[in-house]
mmCIF file of N, CA and C in Angstrom:
data_model
loop_
_atom_site.group_PDB
_atom_site.id
_atom_site.type_symbol
_atom_site.label_atom_id
_atom_site.label_comp_id
_atom_site.label_asym_id
_atom_site.label_seq_id
_atom_site.Cartn_x
_atom_site.Cartn_y
_atom_site.Cartn_z
ATOM 1 N N MET A 880 19.032 5.623 -19.350
ATOM 2 C CA MET A 880 18.887 5.333 -17.938
ATOM 3 C C MET A 880 19.311 3.882 -17.705
ATOM 4 N N LYS A 881 20.086 3.679 -16.678
ATOM 5 C CA LYS A 881 20.512 2.327 -16.358
ATOM 6 C C LYS A 881 19.316 1.489 -15.943
ATOM 7 N N GLN A 882 19.399 0.222 -16.268
ATOM 8 C CA GLN A 882 18.290 -0.675 -15.962
ATOM 9 C C GLN A 882 18.045 -0.774 -14.450
ATOM 10 N N ALA A 883 19.105 -0.820 -13.649
ATOM 11 C CA ALA A 883 18.944 -0.906 -12.192
ATOM 12 C C ALA A 883 18.263 0.346 -11.650
ATOM 13 N N GLN A 884 18.632 1.501 -12.192
ATOM 14 C CA GLN A 884 18.016 2.757 -11.753
ATOM 15 C C GLN A 884 16.545 2.792 -12.139
ATOM 16 N N LEU A 885 16.254 2.332 -13.344
ATOM 17 C CA LEU A 885 14.862 2.265 -13.794
ATOM 18 C C LEU A 885 14.046 1.346 -12.896
ATOM 19 N N MET A 886 14.622 0.188 -12.559
ATOM 20 C CA MET A 886 13.919 -0.769 -11.696
ATOM 21 C C MET A 886 13.648 -0.156 -10.324
ATOM 22 N N THR A 887 14.620 0.546 -9.770
ATOM 23 C CA THR A 887 14.440 1.193 -8.474
ATOM 24 C C THR A 887 13.320 2.220 -8.529
ATOM 25 N N GLN A 888 13.317 3.030 -9.571
ATOM 26 C CA GLN A 888 12.270 4.044 -9.706
ATOM 27 C C GLN A 888 10.903 3.415 -9.907
ATOM 28 N N LEU A 889 10.857 2.343 -10.683
ATOM 29 C CA LEU A 889 9.593 1.654 -10.921
ATOM 30 C C LEU A 889 9.025 1.094 -9.619
ATOM 31 N N ILE A 890 9.858 0.427 -8.848
ATOM 32 C CA ILE A 890 9.390 -0.149 -7.587
ATOM 33 C C ILE A 890 8.994 0.947 -6.615
ATOM 34 N N SER A 891 9.720 2.043 -6.612
ATOM 35 C CA SER A 891 9.371 3.163 -5.750
ATOM 36 C C SER A 891 8.002 3.738 -6.107
ATOM 37 N N LYS A 892 7.733 3.869 -7.392
ATOM 38 C CA LYS A 892 6.422 4.381 -7.829
ATOM 39 C C LYS A 892 5.310 3.396 -7.463
ATOM 40 N N LEU A 893 5.570 2.104 -7.603
ATOM 41 C CA LEU A 893 4.580 1.105 -7.206
ATOM 42 C C LEU A 893 4.305 1.180 -5.710
ATOM 43 N N ASP A 894 5.354 1.414 -4.931
ATOM 44 C CA ASP A 894 5.184 1.559 -3.487
ATOM 45 C C ASP A 894 4.343 2.796 -3.167
ATOM 46 N N THR A 895 4.607 3.897 -3.867
ATOM 47 C CA THR A 895 3.826 5.117 -3.669
ATOM 48 C C THR A 895 2.361 4.872 -4.008
ATOM 49 N N ASN A 896 2.117 4.158 -5.098
ATOM 50 C CA ASN A 896 0.738 3.823 -5.470
ATOM 51 C C ASN A 896 0.079 2.964 -4.407
ATOM 52 N N GLN A 897 0.824 2.009 -3.865
ATOM 53 C CA GLN A 897 0.275 1.138 -2.832
ATOM 54 C C GLN A 897 -0.116 1.959 -1.606
ATOM 55 N N MET A 898 0.725 2.895 -1.222
ATOM 56 C CA MET A 898 0.405 3.734 -0.057
ATOM 57 C C MET A 898 -0.825 4.607 -0.325
ATOM 58 N N ALA A 899 -0.970 5.103 -1.557
ATOM 59 C CA ALA A 899 -2.142 5.916 -1.898
ATOM 60 C C ALA A 899 -3.414 5.065 -1.857
ATOM 61 N N LEU A 900 -3.335 3.857 -2.379
ATOM 62 C CA LEU A 900 -4.498 2.960 -2.322
ATOM 63 C C LEU A 900 -4.845 2.606 -0.882
ATOM 64 N N GLN A 901 -3.833 2.408 -0.072
ATOM 65 C CA GLN A 901 -4.065 2.103 1.331
ATOM 66 C C GLN A 901 -4.790 3.251 2.027
ATOM 67 N N ALA A 902 -4.348 4.466 1.783
ATOM 68 C CA ALA A 902 -4.995 5.630 2.391
ATOM 69 C C ALA A 902 -6.446 5.748 1.934
ATOM 70 N N ALA A 903 -6.683 5.523 0.651
ATOM 71 C CA ALA A 903 -8.044 5.603 0.125
ATOM 72 C C ALA A 903 -8.932 4.521 0.744
ATOM 73 N N LEU A 904 -8.408 3.311 0.852
ATOM 74 C CA LEU A 904 -9.179 2.220 1.447
ATOM 75 C C LEU A 904 -9.492 2.493 2.917
ATOM 76 N N GLU A 905 -8.558 3.096 3.624
ATOM 77 C CA GLU A 905 -8.818 3.441 5.017
ATOM 78 C C GLU A 905 -9.973 4.427 5.128
ATOM 79 N N GLU A 906 -10.011 5.399 4.237
ATOM 80 C CA GLU A 906 -11.111 6.378 4.228
ATOM 81 C C GLU A 906 -12.446 5.692 3.919
ATOM 82 N N VAL A 907 -12.452 4.822 2.941
ATOM 83 C CA VAL A 907 -13.676 4.110 2.562
ATOM 84 C C VAL A 907 -14.132 3.216 3.720
ATOM 85 N N SER A 908 -13.193 2.538 4.349
ATOM 86 C CA SER A 908 -13.527 1.666 5.476
ATOM 87 C C SER A 908 -14.169 2.455 6.610
ATOM 88 N N LEU A 909 -13.590 3.585 6.927
ATOM 89 C CA LEU A 909 -14.150 4.436 7.982
ATOM 90 C C LEU A 909 -15.557 4.901 7.618
ATOM 91 N N TRP A 910 -15.749 5.320 6.378
ATOM 92 C CA TRP A 910 -17.043 5.789 5.905
ATOM 93 C C TRP A 910 -18.082 4.672 6.001
ATOM 94 N N ILE A 911 -17.691 3.467 5.593
ATOM 95 C CA ILE A 911 -18.604 2.320 5.640
ATOM 96 C C ILE A 911 -18.927 1.954 7.088
ATOM 97 N N ARG A 912 -17.921 1.944 7.942
ATOM 98 C CA ARG A 912 -18.130 1.605 9.356
ATOM 99 C C ARG A 912 -19.080 2.588 10.021
ATOM 100 N N GLN A 913 -18.951 3.879 9.697
ATOM 101 C CA GLN A 913 -19.822 4.896 10.279
ATOM 102 C C GLN A 913 -21.276 4.697 9.871
ATOM 103 N N ARG A 914 -21.494 3.993 8.794
ATOM 104 C CA ARG A 914 -22.848 3.733 8.318
ATOM 105 C C ARG A 914 -23.368 2.365 8.744
ATOM 106 N N GLY A 915 -22.594 1.696 9.618
ATOM 107 C CA GLY A 915 -23.098 0.477 10.236
ATOM 108 C C GLY A 915 -22.742 -0.836 9.567
ATOM 109 N N SER A 916 -21.904 -0.839 8.573
ATOM 110 C CA SER A 916 -21.540 -2.083 7.892
ATOM 111 C C SER A 916 -20.202 -2.593 8.416
ATOM 112 N N GLU A 917 -20.250 -3.139 9.610
ATOM 113 C CA GLU A 917 -19.027 -3.612 10.266
ATOM 114 C C GLU A 917 -18.352 -4.745 9.490
ATOM 115 N N ASP A 918 -19.150 -5.651 8.914
ATOM 116 C CA ASP A 918 -18.570 -6.784 8.180
ATOM 117 C C ASP A 918 -17.765 -6.317 6.975
ATOM 118 N N ILE A 919 -18.321 -5.401 6.214
ATOM 119 C CA ILE A 919 -17.627 -4.888 5.030
ATOM 120 C C ILE A 919 -16.373 -4.132 5.441
ATOM 121 N N ALA A 920 -16.481 -3.307 6.459
ATOM 122 C CA ALA A 920 -15.317 -2.564 6.953
ATOM 123 C C ALA A 920 -14.240 -3.535 7.433
ATOM 124 N N GLY A 921 -14.650 -4.609 8.063
ATOM 125 C CA GLY A 921 -13.699 -5.634 8.507
ATOM 126 C C GLY A 921 -12.981 -6.287 7.344
ATOM 127 N N ASN A 922 -13.706 -6.552 6.272
ATOM 128 C CA ASN A 922 -13.082 -7.129 5.081
ATOM 129 C C ASN A 922 -12.050 -6.183 4.483
ATOM 130 N N ILE A 923 -12.394 -4.914 4.442
ATOM 131 C CA ILE A 923 -11.454 -3.912 3.926
ATOM 132 C C ILE A 923 -10.218 -3.860 4.812
ATOM 133 N N ASN A 924 -10.424 -3.915 6.119
ATOM 134 C CA ASN A 924 -9.285 -3.886 7.035
ATOM 135 C C ASN A 924 -8.396 -5.112 6.871
ATOM 136 N N GLY A 925 -8.975 -6.238 6.495
ATOM 137 C CA GLY A 925 -8.169 -7.426 6.200
ATOM 138 C C GLY A 925 -7.261 -7.182 4.999
ATOM 139 N N ALA A 926 -7.802 -6.527 3.979
ATOM 140 C CA ALA A 926 -6.990 -6.185 2.814
ATOM 141 C C ALA A 926 -5.909 -5.177 3.188
ATOM 142 N N LEU A 927 -6.243 -4.249 4.062
ATOM 143 C CA LEU A 927 -5.263 -3.263 4.529
ATOM 144 C C LEU A 927 -4.125 -3.935 5.292
ATOM 145 N N ASP A 928 -4.443 -4.966 6.054
ATOM 146 C CA ASP A 928 -3.398 -5.703 6.766
ATOM 147 C C ASP A 928 -2.399 -6.315 5.787
ATOM 148 N N THR A 929 -2.912 -6.853 4.692
ATOM 149 C CA THR A 929 -2.030 -7.414 3.665
ATOM 150 C C THR A 929 -1.138 -6.334 3.077
ATOM 151 N N LEU A 930 -1.709 -5.173 2.788
ATOM 152 C CA LEU A 930 -0.907 -4.060 2.263
ATOM 153 C C LEU A 930 0.180 -3.661 3.259
ATOM 154 N N ASN A 931 -0.173 -3.622 4.535
ATOM 155 C CA ASN A 931 0.803 -3.256 5.561
ATOM 156 C C ASN A 931 1.935 -4.273 5.642
ATOM 157 N N GLN A 932 1.598 -5.539 5.573
ATOM 158 C CA GLN A 932 2.618 -6.585 5.634
ATOM 159 C C GLN A 932 3.575 -6.484 4.444
ATOM 160 N N ASN A 933 3.047 -6.243 3.283
ATOM 161 C CA ASN A 933 3.881 -6.154 2.087
ATOM 162 C C ASN A 933 4.668 -4.851 2.033
ATOM 163 N N ALA A 934 4.172 -3.802 2.648
ATOM 164 C CA ALA A 934 4.840 -2.499 2.595
ATOM 165 C C ALA A 934 6.228 -2.563 3.223
ATOM 166 N N GLU A 935 6.365 -3.287 4.302
ATOM 167 C CA GLU A 935 7.668 -3.390 4.956
ATOM 168 C C GLU A 935 8.684 -4.078 4.039
ATOM 169 N N PHE A 936 8.284 -5.158 3.400
ATOM 170 C CA PHE A 936 9.170 -5.866 2.484
ATOM 171 C C PHE A 936 9.548 -4.985 1.298
ATOM 172 N N ILE A 937 8.579 -4.270 0.769
ATOM 173 C CA ILE A 937 8.832 -3.376 -0.365
ATOM 174 C C ILE A 937 9.819 -2.286 0.036
ATOM 175 N N ALA A 938 9.623 -1.698 1.207
ATOM 176 C CA ALA A 938 10.529 -0.640 1.667
ATOM 177 C C ALA A 938 11.950 -1.167 1.812
ATOM 178 N N LYS A 939 12.101 -2.357 2.357
ATOM 179 C CA LYS A 939 13.429 -2.958 2.486
ATOM 180 C C LYS A 939 14.041 -3.220 1.117
ATOM 181 N N GLY A 940 13.224 -3.698 0.180
ATOM 182 C CA GLY A 940 13.714 -3.956 -1.168
ATOM 183 C C GLY A 940 14.187 -2.694 -1.857
ATOM 184 N N ILE A 941 13.426 -1.622 -1.709
ATOM 185 C CA ILE A 941 13.817 -0.346 -2.298
ATOM 186 C C ILE A 941 15.113 0.147 -1.689
ATOM 187 N N ALA A 942 15.244 -0.002 -0.364
ATOM 188 C CA ALA A 942 16.474 0.412 0.317
ATOM 189 C C ALA A 942 17.668 -0.364 -0.206
ATOM 190 N N GLU A 943 17.507 -1.648 -0.413
ATOM 191 C CA GLU A 943 18.596 -2.478 -0.942
ATOM 192 C C GLU A 943 18.969 -2.070 -2.362
ATOM 193 N N LEU A 944 17.983 -1.759 -3.172
ATOM 194 C CA LEU A 944 18.253 -1.380 -4.557
ATOM 195 C C LEU A 944 18.924 -0.023 -4.680
ATOM 196 N N THR A 945 18.679 0.850 -3.730
ATOM 197 C CA THR A 945 19.243 2.195 -3.838
ATOM 198 C C THR A 945 20.644 2.305 -3.244
ATOM 199 N N VAL A 946 21.127 1.244 -2.650
ATOM 200 C CA VAL A 946 22.481 1.273 -2.063
ATOM 201 C C VAL A 946 23.520 1.199 -3.148
#
């Protein structure tokens, strides 16, 4: 396997993992918020914001690598 192809696949898998973690954190945040812990849910949402910000850059990087 070419190194560039391997790198593209690796980054794609990392992106998929990031999206799965984001979905899981959203579920946990909702569950915590429903039980009245607004501060903790807010902290989780702050981490989710970071994931969202990085997701756009990762998607662009993957697009560039696959061209």
